[in-house]
Short mmCIF file of C-alpha atoms in Angstrom, two decimals:
data_model
loop_
_atom_site.label_atom_id
_atom_site.label_comp_id
_atom_site.label_asym_id
_atom_site.label_seq_id
_atom_site.Cartn_x
_atom_site.Cartn_y
_atom_site.Cartn_z
CA MET A 1 139.89 123.62 111.64
CA SER A 2 143.22 121.50 111.58
CA ASN A 3 144.69 119.84 108.71
CA LYS A 4 144.66 116.62 110.67
CA THR A 5 140.78 117.14 110.84
CA ARG A 6 140.46 117.78 107.09
CA LYS A 7 142.43 114.33 106.42
CA LEU A 8 140.10 112.47 108.36
CA PHE A 9 137.29 113.61 106.08
CA ALA A 10 139.02 113.19 102.90
CA GLY A 11 137.78 110.56 100.43
CA THR A 12 134.51 110.19 102.39
CA SER A 13 132.27 111.64 99.99
CA LEU A 14 130.30 108.68 99.71
CA ALA A 15 129.75 108.00 103.14
CA LEU A 16 128.32 111.86 103.34
CA SER A 17 125.41 110.64 101.17
CA ALA A 18 124.62 107.86 103.31
CA THR A 19 124.27 109.35 106.66
CA VAL A 20 121.34 107.02 107.76
CA ALA A 21 121.98 104.01 105.59
CA LEU A 22 125.53 102.77 106.84
CA SER A 23 124.82 100.07 109.30
CA SER A 24 127.52 97.98 111.36
CA ALA A 25 126.75 95.13 108.84
CA ALA A 26 127.70 97.34 106.00
CA ILE A 27 131.44 97.25 107.05
CA ALA A 28 131.62 93.46 107.78
CA GLU A 29 134.87 91.62 105.94
CA ASP A 30 133.05 89.05 103.95
CA SER A 31 131.92 89.32 100.27
CA GLN A 32 128.40 89.31 100.89
CA ALA A 33 128.71 92.49 103.10
CA VAL A 34 130.57 94.57 100.54
CA ILE A 35 127.72 93.81 97.96
CA ASP A 36 125.15 95.11 100.32
CA GLN A 37 127.45 98.20 101.29
CA ILE A 38 127.69 98.93 97.67
CA SER A 39 124.00 98.59 97.32
CA GLN A 40 123.21 100.81 100.09
CA TYR A 41 125.91 103.58 98.70
CA ASN A 42 123.83 103.17 95.26
CA ASP A 43 120.75 103.76 97.00
CA ALA A 44 121.94 106.67 98.97
CA ASN A 45 121.94 108.57 95.95
CA SER A 46 118.33 108.98 95.94
CA PHE A 47 118.55 110.54 99.56
CA ALA A 48 117.52 113.93 99.37
CA GLN A 49 118.89 116.98 101.29
CA VAL A 50 116.09 118.53 103.57
CA ASN A 51 115.93 122.51 103.54
CA SER A 52 113.06 122.47 106.16
CA VAL A 53 112.57 120.21 109.42
CA PHE A 54 108.97 120.04 108.08
CA GLN A 55 109.88 117.96 104.88
CA LEU A 56 110.52 115.04 107.36
CA ARG A 57 107.17 113.67 107.55
CA ASP A 58 107.70 111.56 110.62
CA VAL A 59 109.23 114.56 112.77
CA ALA A 60 106.41 116.59 114.68
CA PRO A 61 106.82 119.60 116.81
CA SER A 62 106.27 117.83 119.86
CA ASP A 63 109.11 115.45 119.52
CA TRP A 64 111.79 116.07 121.80
CA ALA A 65 114.66 116.51 119.28
CA PHE A 66 112.48 118.75 116.96
CA ASP A 67 114.52 121.73 117.87
CA ALA A 68 117.63 120.37 117.52
CA LEU A 69 116.85 118.73 114.28
CA ARG A 70 115.42 122.20 113.03
CA ASN A 71 118.57 123.72 114.16
CA LEU A 72 120.92 121.57 112.10
CA VAL A 73 118.88 121.96 109.05
CA GLU A 74 118.10 125.72 109.03
CA LYS A 75 121.56 126.82 110.24
CA TYR A 76 124.03 124.15 108.93
CA ASN A 77 121.84 122.46 106.04
CA CYS A 78 123.38 118.87 106.93
CA ILE A 79 120.63 116.65 107.56
CA VAL A 80 119.36 114.18 104.75
CA GLY A 81 116.29 112.03 104.71
CA TYR A 82 115.21 108.81 102.96
CA PRO A 83 113.69 108.96 100.02
CA ASP A 84 110.21 108.44 101.20
CA GLY A 85 110.41 111.93 103.38
CA THR A 86 111.07 110.15 106.74
CA PHE A 87 113.90 110.58 108.86
CA ARG A 88 113.24 107.34 111.21
CA GLY A 89 114.64 109.10 114.15
CA ASN A 90 113.41 106.22 116.64
CA ARG A 91 115.64 103.47 115.20
CA PRO A 92 119.18 102.44 116.89
CA LEU A 93 122.11 104.29 115.74
CA SER A 94 125.56 102.59 115.59
CA ARG A 95 128.88 104.66 116.14
CA TYR A 96 129.81 104.49 112.64
CA GLU A 97 126.45 105.84 111.75
CA PHE A 98 126.91 108.81 113.93
CA ALA A 99 130.18 109.18 112.59
CA ALA A 100 128.89 109.65 109.00
CA GLY A 101 126.37 111.99 110.10
CA LEU A 102 128.84 114.15 112.24
CA ASN A 103 131.43 113.80 109.07
CA ALA A 104 128.58 115.74 106.95
CA CYS A 105 127.85 118.41 109.48
CA MET A 106 131.48 118.91 109.69
CA GLN A 107 132.05 119.41 105.99
CA GLN A 108 129.11 121.64 105.90
CA ILE A 109 130.61 123.80 108.56
CA GLU A 110 134.11 123.72 106.90
CA ARG A 111 132.48 124.98 103.78
CA LEU A 112 130.76 128.12 105.67
CA ILE A 113 133.99 129.04 107.24
CA ILE A 114 136.16 129.02 103.99
CA GLY A 115 133.22 130.72 102.63
CA GLY A 116 133.42 133.33 105.40
CA GLY A 117 129.94 132.49 106.64
CA SER A 118 128.82 134.47 109.98
CA ASP A 119 126.42 132.09 111.15
CA VAL A 120 129.03 129.44 112.92
CA ASP A 121 128.86 129.82 116.32
CA ALA A 122 132.34 129.49 118.38
CA ALA A 123 130.61 127.56 120.63
CA ASP A 124 129.37 125.03 117.71
CA ILE A 125 133.08 124.96 116.57
CA THR A 126 134.31 123.95 119.83
CA ARG A 127 131.56 121.05 120.47
CA LEU A 128 132.40 119.70 117.07
CA ARG A 129 135.96 119.71 117.81
CA ALA A 130 135.50 117.63 120.81
CA LEU A 131 132.97 115.28 118.97
CA VAL A 132 135.85 114.74 116.47
CA GLN A 133 138.33 113.95 118.70
CA GLU A 134 135.74 111.24 120.34
CA PHE A 135 135.24 109.75 117.27
CA GLU A 136 138.65 110.12 115.59
CA ALA A 137 138.95 106.41 115.31
CA GLU A 138 135.13 105.75 113.54
CA LEU A 139 135.73 108.74 111.18
CA ALA A 140 139.32 106.90 110.06
CA THR A 141 138.06 103.59 109.86
CA LEU A 142 134.75 104.78 108.02
CA GLY A 143 137.23 106.80 105.35
CA ALA A 144 139.44 103.38 105.17
CA ARG A 145 136.34 101.50 104.52
CA VAL A 146 134.92 103.59 101.67
CA ASP A 147 138.17 103.38 100.22
CA ASP A 148 137.94 99.81 100.36
CA ILE A 149 134.69 99.49 99.02
CA GLU A 150 135.33 101.80 96.06
CA GLY A 151 138.32 99.30 94.97
CA ARG A 152 136.27 96.44 95.22
CA VAL A 153 133.49 98.30 93.33
CA GLU A 154 135.87 98.95 90.66
CA PHE A 155 137.34 95.56 90.53
CA LEU A 156 133.70 93.87 90.49
CA GLU A 157 132.92 96.18 87.32
CA ASP A 158 136.11 95.11 85.64
CA ASN A 159 135.41 91.24 86.08
CA GLN A 160 131.44 91.28 86.24
CA PHE A 161 129.89 88.50 84.08
CA SER A 162 127.71 91.23 82.31
CA THR A 163 126.21 94.64 82.98
CA THR A 164 123.00 93.49 81.81
CA THR A 165 122.42 89.83 82.48
CA LYS A 166 121.56 88.05 85.81
CA LEU A 167 121.81 84.27 86.13
CA ASN A 168 119.80 82.52 88.35
CA GLY A 169 119.04 78.61 88.50
CA GLU A 170 116.94 75.71 90.05
CA VAL A 171 117.76 72.20 90.76
CA ILE A 172 115.39 69.27 91.83
CA PHE A 173 116.37 66.03 93.28
CA ASN A 174 113.46 63.83 93.18
CA LEU A 175 112.84 60.34 94.91
CA ALA A 176 109.65 58.63 93.63
CA ALA A 177 107.87 55.34 92.69
CA ALA A 178 104.48 54.20 91.61
CA LEU A 179 102.74 52.36 94.41
CA SER A 180 99.85 50.50 92.71
CA PRO A 181 98.26 49.10 91.05
CA GLU A 182 99.96 45.78 90.16
CA ASP A 183 99.06 46.15 86.20
CA LYS A 184 99.11 49.26 84.04
CA VAL A 185 95.45 50.76 83.67
CA ASN A 186 95.73 51.12 79.77
CA GLY A 187 94.59 47.52 79.04
CA SER A 188 97.96 46.67 77.84
CA GLY A 189 98.21 43.72 80.76
CA ASP A 190 101.77 44.88 81.27
CA ASP A 191 103.20 45.37 84.96
CA THR A 192 103.15 48.60 86.68
CA ASP A 193 106.55 49.86 86.47
CA ASP A 194 106.85 50.57 90.29
CA GLU A 195 110.52 50.62 90.85
CA VAL A 196 111.94 53.52 92.99
CA VAL A 197 113.77 56.33 91.01
CA PHE A 198 115.82 58.79 91.79
CA SER A 199 116.20 61.69 89.09
CA ASN A 200 117.06 65.23 88.66
CA ARG A 201 116.15 68.25 86.63
CA VAL A 202 118.36 71.36 86.46
CA ARG A 203 117.28 74.87 85.24
CA LEU A 204 119.72 77.60 84.41
CA ASN A 205 118.18 81.12 83.48
CA LEU A 206 119.65 83.97 81.97
CA ASP A 207 117.26 87.26 82.57
CA THR A 208 118.65 90.13 80.60
CA SER A 209 117.38 93.65 80.72
CA PHE A 210 118.26 96.50 78.34
CA THR A 211 116.22 98.95 79.80
CA GLY A 212 115.66 97.90 83.34
CA LYS A 213 111.96 96.96 82.80
CA ASP A 214 112.32 94.59 79.95
CA ARG A 215 113.37 90.98 80.33
CA LEU A 216 114.75 88.65 77.93
CA ARG A 217 114.89 84.86 79.44
CA THR A 218 117.42 82.25 77.95
CA ARG A 219 116.75 79.03 79.80
CA LEU A 220 119.09 76.21 79.97
CA GLN A 221 117.78 72.88 80.87
CA ALA A 222 119.20 69.28 81.32
CA ALA A 223 116.65 66.54 82.89
CA ASN A 224 116.17 62.60 83.27
CA MET A 225 112.81 62.69 84.88
CA PRO A 226 110.34 59.68 84.60
CA ARG A 227 107.23 59.78 83.01
CA PHE A 228 104.65 58.07 85.12
CA ASP A 229 101.96 58.24 82.84
CA ARG A 230 104.19 55.60 80.86
CA ALA A 231 104.70 53.48 84.09
CA THR A 232 101.32 53.35 85.21
CA GLY A 233 99.08 53.75 81.82
CA VAL A 234 97.39 56.93 82.84
CA ASP A 235 98.46 60.67 81.75
CA ALA A 236 96.80 62.07 85.12
CA ALA A 237 99.85 60.40 86.71
CA ARG A 238 102.45 62.73 85.36
CA LEU A 239 104.68 64.70 87.61
CA GLY A 240 104.25 68.69 87.31
CA TYR A 241 107.98 68.83 86.58
CA ASP A 242 108.60 65.67 84.57
CA SER A 243 111.17 66.08 81.59
CA GLY A 244 113.38 63.57 79.98
CA GLY A 245 116.38 63.75 77.75
CA ASP A 246 119.15 61.80 79.55
CA ASN A 247 120.30 65.17 80.98
CA ASN A 248 121.30 66.45 77.71
CA VAL A 249 121.43 70.32 77.57
CA THR A 250 118.69 72.36 75.70
CA VAL A 251 117.46 75.61 75.21
CA SER A 252 113.78 75.17 76.63
CA LYS A 253 112.74 78.86 77.00
CA LEU A 254 113.73 81.82 74.54
CA TRP A 255 111.39 84.85 75.07
CA TYR A 256 111.23 88.55 75.48
CA ARG A 257 109.13 90.84 77.21
CA THR A 258 109.00 94.69 77.27
CA PRO A 259 106.58 97.47 78.60
CA LEU A 260 104.61 99.41 76.27
CA GLY A 261 103.68 102.28 78.26
CA ASN A 262 102.25 102.19 81.68
CA LYS A 263 99.63 99.81 80.92
CA ALA A 264 100.62 97.24 78.60
CA THR A 265 103.30 94.48 78.25
CA PHE A 266 104.20 92.71 75.18
CA HIS A 267 105.77 88.98 74.65
CA VAL A 268 107.29 87.59 72.10
CA GLY A 269 109.41 83.97 72.06
CA THR A 270 110.64 81.34 69.72
CA VAL A 271 111.08 78.48 72.15
CA GLY A 272 109.17 77.40 75.21
CA LEU A 273 106.72 80.17 75.53
CA GLY A 274 103.04 79.39 76.87
CA LEU A 275 100.04 80.68 77.81
CA ASP A 276 101.07 80.14 81.72
CA ASP A 277 104.16 82.58 80.88
CA ILE A 278 101.68 85.28 79.57
CA PHE A 279 98.38 84.69 81.33
CA ASP A 280 97.95 84.64 85.19
CA VAL A 281 96.77 81.05 85.70
CA THR A 282 95.18 82.01 89.32
CA ASN A 283 96.65 79.60 91.09
CA PRO A 284 99.16 81.09 93.20
CA LYS A 285 100.35 78.52 95.74
CA PHE A 286 100.55 75.43 93.13
CA ALA A 287 101.33 77.08 89.87
CA SER A 288 105.13 76.97 89.90
CA SER A 289 106.80 73.47 88.78
CA GLY A 290 109.50 73.49 90.85
CA GLY A 291 107.87 74.68 94.05
CA GLY A 292 104.11 74.32 93.41
CA ALA A 293 102.06 71.13 92.61
CA LEU A 294 103.62 67.62 92.67
CA THR A 295 101.16 66.94 89.64
CA ARG A 296 100.87 68.04 86.26
CA PHE A 297 96.99 68.15 86.58
CA GLY A 298 97.33 70.26 90.00
CA ARG A 299 99.67 73.12 88.58
CA PHE A 300 96.80 74.97 86.51
CA ASN A 301 93.53 74.60 84.42
CA PRO A 302 94.64 72.31 81.63
CA ILE A 303 92.94 74.43 79.07
CA TYR A 304 96.08 76.42 79.33
CA ARG A 305 97.99 73.49 77.78
CA GLY A 306 98.34 73.14 73.97
CA PRO A 307 100.22 73.93 70.94
CA SER A 308 102.75 76.46 72.22
CA GLY A 309 106.52 77.29 72.04
CA ALA A 310 106.64 80.49 69.47
CA GLY A 311 104.16 83.49 69.49
CA VAL A 312 103.22 86.64 70.71
CA GLY A 313 101.13 87.88 73.56
CA LEU A 314 99.89 91.10 75.16
CA ASN A 315 98.95 92.11 78.84
CA LEU A 316 96.87 95.40 79.10
CA ASP A 317 95.87 96.84 82.53
CA PHE A 318 92.41 98.68 82.14
CA THR A 319 92.55 99.71 86.03
CA ASP A 320 94.16 98.27 88.88
CA ARG A 321 91.47 96.04 89.37
CA VAL A 322 90.84 94.87 85.67
CA SER A 323 93.12 93.62 83.20
CA PHE A 324 92.86 91.68 79.86
CA SER A 325 95.51 89.03 78.07
CA ALA A 326 95.72 87.86 74.76
CA ALA A 327 98.32 85.28 73.05
CA TYR A 328 98.77 83.63 69.86
CA LEU A 329 101.11 80.30 70.04
CA THR A 330 102.20 77.68 67.66
CA GLY A 331 104.53 74.76 67.93
CA ASP A 332 105.48 74.71 64.17
CA ALA A 333 106.93 78.22 63.53
CA ASN A 334 110.26 77.13 62.74
CA ASP A 335 109.16 74.57 60.25
CA PRO A 336 108.61 75.65 56.81
CA THR A 337 106.75 72.52 55.18
CA ASP A 338 103.30 72.68 53.72
CA LYS A 339 100.82 72.96 56.69
CA ASN A 340 103.19 73.83 59.20
CA GLY A 341 105.00 77.38 59.95
CA LEU A 342 104.00 80.31 61.90
CA PHE A 343 100.36 80.35 60.57
CA ASN A 344 99.54 76.95 59.07
CA GLY A 345 100.26 74.51 61.88
CA SER A 346 98.70 73.49 64.79
CA TYR A 347 98.16 76.72 67.36
CA SER A 348 96.64 77.97 70.26
CA LEU A 349 94.59 81.66 70.25
CA GLY A 350 93.67 82.59 73.59
CA ALA A 351 92.24 85.71 75.50
CA GLN A 352 91.80 86.20 79.60
CA LEU A 353 90.02 88.88 81.64
CA ASP A 354 91.35 89.17 84.93
CA PHE A 355 89.08 90.89 87.84
CA LYS A 356 90.58 91.56 91.33
CA PRO A 357 87.43 92.94 92.91
CA ALA A 358 89.44 92.88 96.63
CA ASP A 359 93.14 92.60 97.56
CA ARG A 360 92.56 89.16 98.70
CA PHE A 361 90.34 87.74 95.83
CA MET A 362 90.98 87.37 92.31
CA LEU A 363 88.65 85.78 89.41
CA SER A 364 89.55 85.15 85.64
CA ALA A 365 87.76 83.97 82.77
CA THR A 366 89.74 82.22 79.96
CA TYR A 367 88.91 81.28 76.36
CA VAL A 368 91.09 79.49 73.95
CA ASN A 369 90.75 78.59 70.24
CA ARG A 370 92.87 75.47 69.17
CA TYR A 371 93.76 73.62 65.79
CA GLN A 372 95.76 70.45 66.41
CA LYS A 373 96.94 68.69 63.44
CA THR A 374 96.99 64.70 62.84
CA GLY A 375 99.01 63.43 65.07
CA ASP A 376 99.42 66.49 67.47
CA VAL A 377 95.76 66.35 69.18
CA ASN A 378 96.10 66.24 72.98
CA LEU A 379 92.70 67.97 74.10
CA SER A 380 93.62 68.01 77.85
CA GLY A 381 97.45 68.51 77.83
CA SER A 382 98.18 65.18 78.98
CA THR A 383 96.39 65.81 82.47
CA GLY A 384 93.34 63.39 81.84
CA SER A 385 92.02 60.09 80.43
CA ALA A 386 93.27 58.52 77.17
CA LEU A 387 89.77 59.50 75.81
CA ALA A 388 89.87 62.94 76.95
CA ASN A 389 93.25 63.34 75.37
CA ASP A 390 92.33 61.95 71.97
CA PHE A 391 88.61 60.66 71.36
CA THR A 392 89.37 59.68 67.83
CA SER A 393 90.87 56.25 67.01
CA ASP A 394 93.37 57.62 64.62
CA ASN A 395 94.66 61.07 66.15
CA ALA A 396 92.60 62.83 63.24
CA ALA A 397 93.19 66.40 63.38
CA ALA A 398 90.66 68.38 65.53
CA SER A 399 89.78 72.08 66.39
CA SER A 400 88.25 73.03 69.61
CA ASN A 401 86.85 75.80 72.10
CA SER A 402 87.88 75.86 75.57
CA PHE A 403 86.61 77.71 78.43
CA GLY A 404 87.54 78.33 81.67
CA VAL A 405 87.22 80.04 85.03
CA GLN A 406 89.77 80.28 87.73
CA ALA A 407 89.32 81.93 91.22
CA SER A 408 91.98 82.47 94.20
CA TRP A 409 90.85 83.63 97.51
CA LYS A 410 92.99 84.52 100.44
CA ALA A 411 90.39 83.15 103.31
CA ALA A 412 92.78 84.06 105.94
CA GLU A 413 96.08 85.27 106.67
CA LYS A 414 97.80 81.87 106.56
CA LEU A 415 95.04 80.28 104.20
CA ASN A 416 94.59 80.29 100.31
CA ILE A 417 91.82 78.52 98.43
CA ALA A 418 91.93 78.32 94.68
CA GLY A 419 90.22 76.37 92.29
CA TRP A 420 88.90 76.36 88.54
CA VAL A 421 86.51 74.73 86.13
CA GLY A 422 87.41 73.94 82.49
CA TYR A 423 85.36 72.88 79.72
CA THR A 424 86.39 72.12 76.08
CA ASP A 425 84.15 71.27 72.72
CA ALA A 426 86.13 69.77 69.93
CA SER A 427 85.36 68.89 66.67
CA VAL A 428 87.26 66.61 63.88
CA GLU A 429 88.81 68.39 61.11
CA ASP A 430 89.27 65.96 58.63
CA PRO A 431 87.43 65.43 55.03
CA ASN A 432 87.38 61.89 55.40
CA ALA A 433 85.93 61.69 59.19
CA SER A 434 83.35 63.27 61.61
CA GLY A 435 82.99 63.52 65.17
CA ASP A 436 82.90 65.86 68.03
CA ALA A 437 83.53 65.57 72.11
CA ASP A 438 82.87 67.40 75.24
CA VAL A 439 85.72 67.11 77.95
CA LEU A 440 85.15 68.66 81.42
CA ASN A 441 87.55 69.11 84.33
CA TRP A 442 87.63 70.85 87.75
CA ALA A 443 89.39 71.26 90.63
CA VAL A 444 89.76 73.05 94.25
CA ASN A 445 92.91 73.30 96.30
CA ALA A 446 94.04 74.88 99.85
CA ALA A 447 97.60 75.58 101.10
CA ILE A 448 98.03 76.58 104.79
CA SER A 449 101.16 78.55 105.50
CA ASP A 450 103.84 78.56 108.10
CA VAL A 451 102.62 74.81 109.37
CA GLY A 452 105.26 73.61 111.62
CA GLY A 453 107.55 76.60 110.97
CA ASP A 454 107.87 80.27 108.98
CA GLY A 455 107.94 79.38 105.35
CA ASN A 456 106.29 75.98 105.39
CA VAL A 457 103.23 74.94 103.27
CA LEU A 458 100.65 72.25 103.49
CA GLY A 459 98.76 71.58 100.37
CA LEU A 460 95.78 69.79 99.39
CA ILE A 461 94.59 69.35 95.84
CA PHE A 462 91.43 67.36 94.77
CA GLY A 463 89.55 67.43 91.38
CA GLN A 464 88.38 65.79 88.22
CA THR A 465 90.84 65.09 85.83
CA PRO A 466 89.71 65.94 82.11
CA ASN A 467 87.21 63.44 81.41
CA LEU A 468 85.28 63.05 77.99
CA ILE A 469 81.70 63.56 78.90
CA ASP A 470 80.31 63.04 75.55
CA GLY A 471 81.63 61.85 72.42
CA GLU A 472 81.30 60.61 68.98
CA PHE A 473 83.66 59.63 66.05
CA ASN A 474 82.23 58.50 62.63
CA GLN A 475 78.77 58.21 63.85
CA VAL A 476 79.88 55.90 66.92
CA ASP A 477 79.77 56.82 70.41
CA VAL A 478 83.20 56.82 72.03
CA ASP A 479 82.32 57.65 75.76
CA SER A 480 81.51 53.97 76.56
CA ASN A 481 82.83 54.44 80.24
CA THR A 482 80.54 56.24 82.22
CA ASP A 483 82.67 56.75 85.47
CA THR A 484 84.64 59.59 86.49
CA SER A 485 88.10 60.06 87.34
CA TYR A 486 89.29 61.93 90.23
CA LEU A 487 92.73 62.85 91.64
CA ALA A 488 93.76 63.90 95.25
CA GLU A 489 97.32 65.16 96.07
CA LEU A 490 98.76 65.92 99.75
CA GLN A 491 102.02 67.51 99.99
CA TYR A 492 104.13 69.29 102.98
CA ARG A 493 106.67 71.80 101.61
CA TYR A 494 109.25 72.00 104.36
CA LYS A 495 111.49 75.20 104.07
CA LEU A 496 114.95 74.11 105.03
CA SER A 497 116.43 77.60 104.21
CA ASP A 498 115.86 80.28 102.13
CA ASN A 499 117.46 78.42 98.94
CA ILE A 500 116.33 74.51 99.99
CA THR A 501 113.08 73.08 100.00
CA ILE A 502 111.88 69.72 100.72
CA THR A 503 108.59 68.43 99.48
CA PRO A 504 107.14 64.97 100.50
CA GLY A 505 103.87 64.01 99.47
CA ALA A 506 101.54 61.57 97.59
CA TYR A 507 98.71 61.42 95.06
CA VAL A 508 96.33 59.10 93.84
CA ILE A 509 93.93 58.73 90.84
CA PHE A 510 90.50 57.20 91.25
CA ASN A 511 88.90 55.29 88.77
CA PRO A 512 91.94 56.03 86.29
CA ASN A 513 90.85 56.58 82.53
CA GLU A 514 87.55 56.76 83.33
CA ASN A 515 86.95 53.05 84.44
CA ASP A 516 85.99 52.17 88.09
CA ASN A 517 87.29 48.59 86.95
CA ASN A 518 90.90 49.92 87.27
CA ASP A 519 92.57 50.00 90.66
CA ALA A 520 93.54 53.40 91.85
CA VAL A 521 96.95 54.75 90.95
CA TRP A 522 99.09 55.88 93.79
CA VAL A 523 102.54 57.53 93.56
CA GLY A 524 104.76 58.96 96.10
CA THR A 525 107.55 61.42 95.82
CA LEU A 526 110.09 63.33 97.62
CA ARG A 527 110.88 66.47 95.89
CA THR A 528 114.08 68.70 96.91
CA THR A 529 114.59 71.99 95.23
CA PHE A 530 117.54 74.19 95.44
CA LYS A 531 117.41 77.70 93.97
CA PHE A 532 120.23 80.13 93.72
#
């Protein structure tokens, strides 16, 4: 073999491992292509040298190229397979990929010649020399590209933000208005705040992994979203992604999760850790605040909402079909004053059993015990009526037991149906007062995918917002309004690109605050979500 030929192959060891991974897109000039190339080369490290053609599970003796592959494997040992044990011989081949494969065989033959191997046929050498001459330009380009990529990899390693942390973000632009009624439905007599508003929410997530399987999430958030409960007088009117603060930057989440063996995951957090971060809320199409339901009520069963922020949680997989989760959360963990702290303030203690009898169906049963101190009582997580939030007249401390059943069913390839029922039994915890209450809510939703284009979703949500169905405080009935409040939401998520989604929609609350004398509350909104 000539020195010229050997020089063509020098410095291309990385390409040798990637005999089937290198594509024409991998030699593009732009930065994204370079990153893709690096990923391909990294993945190629897991390609396995094939010692027998029968190790390739997608190559059969009846294939027309079987004898050729067997010859290359048995005589020259210069064929590699994908990590899943396939060769994928029916896919198109570029000249650069062929050059990389040729390069691998040439180096193997060169080693055999240097080692004095007697199995190298003179005819094979002649044919390979002809191939080298034919693909000389591609082999030279391949070597130059590899050298260029290695230089860029070195530059990225020297200038990267972090070896352990990834940055991802979400930005929401929101155009919205309360469309009716004329007066707020809380009995104040004030006019509804019905001006059109344009607002935003920005989230930056720093996700850090120390082992490759764990995650430390630090979220920075700034927002100036309006509260439509204040604009209309009913909590059920709240957006699912509202957040105030005049765009002041805060740490809105800080938690860590890590696997414990193969079957368990442990969670711990000090800021923004909620039950919905630990439990599967069984509402896959609408749970996300940036890309799910427009309403706070529509995201998931309100029994998941309550004292939260700091605490611990555990997920345990009994089988592939059955799992169990538990969590303890409090909003007062950082307060050392009396009746606060990690164990003596308001808290949520919950458990959930998930059952997946089929790939398309999931069912979960949830129990949450809560204590909410005086001034903190909010039995429905600000998703229902005023009475459902606090049935007492002075926000007296209360304990509660909440029970929920959630289900999600992929009824067809492009149709998902989900829903829940939630019930809360609450009691006043005050030596100078007494009382109890029962709060009920339920909802069903449907999401139809690819309506009007790939990735688009048409969504409908309907349900009974948390209503006080029975209540007494200091021996006086407090459920004088016997009407039931309902919420309906219609939305259409239009996927403008992989990173931008526009969601026009509207929702209405019938009989707001459990009173059919109140006019229905309508809210229209246009949410644009950017992800990066």
